[in-house]
PDB file of C-alpha atoms in Angstrom:
ATOM      1  CA  GLY A   1       0.028   0.342  -0.025  1.00  0.00           C
ATOM      2  CA  ALA A   2       1.201   3.667  -0.273  1.00  0.00           C
ATOM      3  CA  TYR A   3       2.914   4.941   2.627  1.00  0.00           C
ATOM      4  CA  ASN A   4       4.568   8.146   3.499  1.00  0.00           C
ATOM      5  CA  PRO A   5       6.805   7.875   6.700  1.00  0.00           C
ATOM      6  CA  GLU A   6       7.056  10.715   9.079  1.00  0.00           C
ATOM      7  CA  ASN A   7      10.134  12.577   9.365  1.00  0.00           C
ATOM      8  CA  LEU A   8      12.050  10.757  11.552  1.00  0.00           C
ATOM      9  CA  ALA A   9      14.587  12.059  14.173  1.00  0.00           C
ATOM     10  CA  PRO A  10      17.846  10.313  14.793  1.00  0.00           C
ATOM     11  CA  GLY A  11      16.805   6.813  16.580  1.00  0.00           C
ATOM     12  CA  GLY A  12      13.209   7.597  15.975  1.00  0.00           C
ATOM     13  CA  VAL A  13      10.647   5.117  14.818  1.00  0.00           C
ATOM     14  CA  ALA A  14       7.526   5.253  12.827  1.00  0.00           C
ATOM     15  CA  THR A  15       5.008   2.537  12.279  1.00  0.00           C
ATOM     16  CA  THR A  16       2.194   1.628   9.995  1.00  0.00           C
ATOM     17  CA  THR A  17      -0.088  -1.591   9.716  1.00  0.00           C
ATOM     18  CA  LEU A  18      -1.450  -3.309   6.611  1.00  0.00           C
ATOM     19  CA  PHE A  19      -4.515  -6.054   7.011  1.00  0.00           C
ATOM     20  CA  VAL A  20      -3.489  -9.288   5.648  1.00  0.00           C
ATOM     21  CA  THR A  21      -5.750 -12.009   5.311  1.00  0.00           C
ATOM     22  CA  GLY A  22      -4.751 -15.090   7.376  1.00  0.00           C
ATOM     23  CA  ALA A  23      -2.082 -13.813   9.017  1.00  0.00           C
ATOM     24  CA  VAL A  24      -1.553 -14.978  12.631  1.00  0.00           C
ATOM     25  CA  MET A  25       1.105 -14.400  15.229  1.00  0.00           C
ATOM     26  CA  GLY A  26       3.904 -16.381  14.954  1.00  0.00           C
ATOM     27  CA  ASP A  27       4.098 -16.186  10.766  1.00  0.00           C
ATOM     28  CA  PHE A  28       7.028 -15.312   9.048  1.00  0.00           C
ATOM     29  CA  VAL A  29       7.030 -11.964   7.598  1.00  0.00           C
ATOM     30  CA  LEU A  30       9.320  -9.861   5.193  1.00  0.00           C
ATOM     31  CA  ALA A  31       8.667  -6.212   4.241  1.00  0.00           C
ATOM     32  CA  SER A  32       9.793  -3.682   1.284  1.00  0.00           C
ATOM     33  CA  PHE A  33       9.454  -0.124   0.108  1.00  0.00           C
ATOM     34  CA  ASP A  34      10.408   0.997  -3.168  1.00  0.00           C
ATOM     35  CA  GLN A  35      12.015   4.236  -1.888  1.00  0.00           C
ATOM     36  CA  ASN A  36      15.634   4.232  -1.203  1.00  0.00           C
ATOM     37  CA  VAL A  37      15.930   3.790   2.711  1.00  0.00           C
ATOM     38  CA  GLY A  38      19.487   4.514   2.904  1.00  0.00           C
ATOM     39  CA  GLU A  39      20.254   3.923   7.098  1.00  0.00           C
ATOM     40  CA  ILE A  40      16.481   3.372   8.038  1.00  0.00           C
ATOM     41  CA  SER A  41      16.231  -0.280   8.649  1.00  0.00           C
ATOM     42  CA  VAL A  42      12.455  -1.916   8.046  1.00  0.00           C
ATOM     43  CA  LYS A  43      11.184  -4.660   9.870  1.00  0.00           C
ATOM     44  CA  ALA A  44       7.670  -6.143  10.305  1.00  0.00           C
ATOM     45  CA  ASN A  45       5.830  -8.606  12.531  1.00  0.00           C
ATOM     46  CA  VAL A  46       2.375 -10.243  12.641  1.00  0.00           C
ATOM     47  CA  SER A  47       0.902  -7.750  15.263  1.00  0.00           C
ATOM     48  CA  ALA A  48      -2.588  -9.154  15.487  1.00  0.00           C
ATOM     49  CA  ALA A  49      -4.827 -11.717  13.350  1.00  0.00           C
ATOM     50  CA  ASP A  50      -4.759 -10.164  10.275  1.00  0.00           C
ATOM     51  CA  THR A  51      -2.454  -7.560  10.650  1.00  0.00           C
ATOM     52  CA  VAL A  52       1.116  -6.781  10.001  1.00  0.00           C
ATOM     53  CA  THR A  53       2.829  -3.837  11.430  1.00  0.00           C
ATOM     54  CA  ILE A  54       5.677  -2.136   9.829  1.00  0.00           C
ATOM     55  CA  TYR A  55       8.547  -0.286  12.035  1.00  0.00           C
ATOM     56  CA  PHE A  56      10.792   2.167   9.874  1.00  0.00           C
ATOM     57  CA  GLU A  57      13.943   3.030  12.329  1.00  0.00           C
ATOM     58  CA  ASN A  58      16.329   5.591  11.600  1.00  0.00           C
ATOM     59  CA  GLU A  59      19.547   4.097  12.373  1.00  0.00           C
ATOM     60  CA  SER A  60      21.990   7.262  11.290  1.00  0.00           C
ATOM     61  CA  GLY A  61      23.067  10.540  13.185  1.00  0.00           C
ATOM     62  CA  GLY A  62      20.364  12.911  11.489  1.00  0.00           C
ATOM     63  CA  PHE A  63      16.887  13.775  10.509  1.00  0.00           C
ATOM     64  CA  VAL A  64      15.171  11.346   7.262  1.00  0.00           C
ATOM     65  CA  ASN A  65      12.598  12.161   5.152  1.00  0.00           C
ATOM     66  CA  LEU A  66      11.920   9.318   3.156  1.00  0.00           C
ATOM     67  CA  GLY A  67       9.263  10.684   1.070  1.00  0.00           C
ATOM     68  CA  SER A  68       5.931   8.802   0.091  1.00  0.00           C
ATOM     69  CA  GLY A  69       6.463   5.177  -1.779  1.00  0.00           C
ATOM     70  CA  THR A  70       4.811   1.697  -1.575  1.00  0.00           C
ATOM     71  CA  LEU A  71       5.140  -0.614   1.156  1.00  0.00           C
ATOM     72  CA  ARG A  72       4.615  -4.426   0.454  1.00  0.00           C
ATOM     73  CA  VAL A  73       4.909  -7.286   3.133  1.00  0.00           C
ATOM     74  CA  ARG A  74       5.184 -11.160   2.547  1.00  0.00           C
ATOM     75  CA  VAL A  75       3.430 -13.367   5.108  1.00  0.00           C
ATOM     76  CA  TRP A  76       4.349 -17.115   4.998  1.00  0.00           C
ATOM     77  CA  LYS A  77       3.994 -20.024   8.113  1.00  0.00           C
TER      78      LYS A  77
END
């Protein structure tokens, strides 16, 4: 889905969720974002039934604004 992470301070984290039918706690999740994330780590997990939470964490020493892009997740058992 389309997503525009907030301007992230050093060490800051932005989160969003996506609805994924059939996702359950303990499933494996992989997330991707179609922008150059540089020193931003992108992580994801199933946080509730049918819900994946994606985390963007700024691991750089400065503010980062990624801009709008497309977020994708893949979930498997």
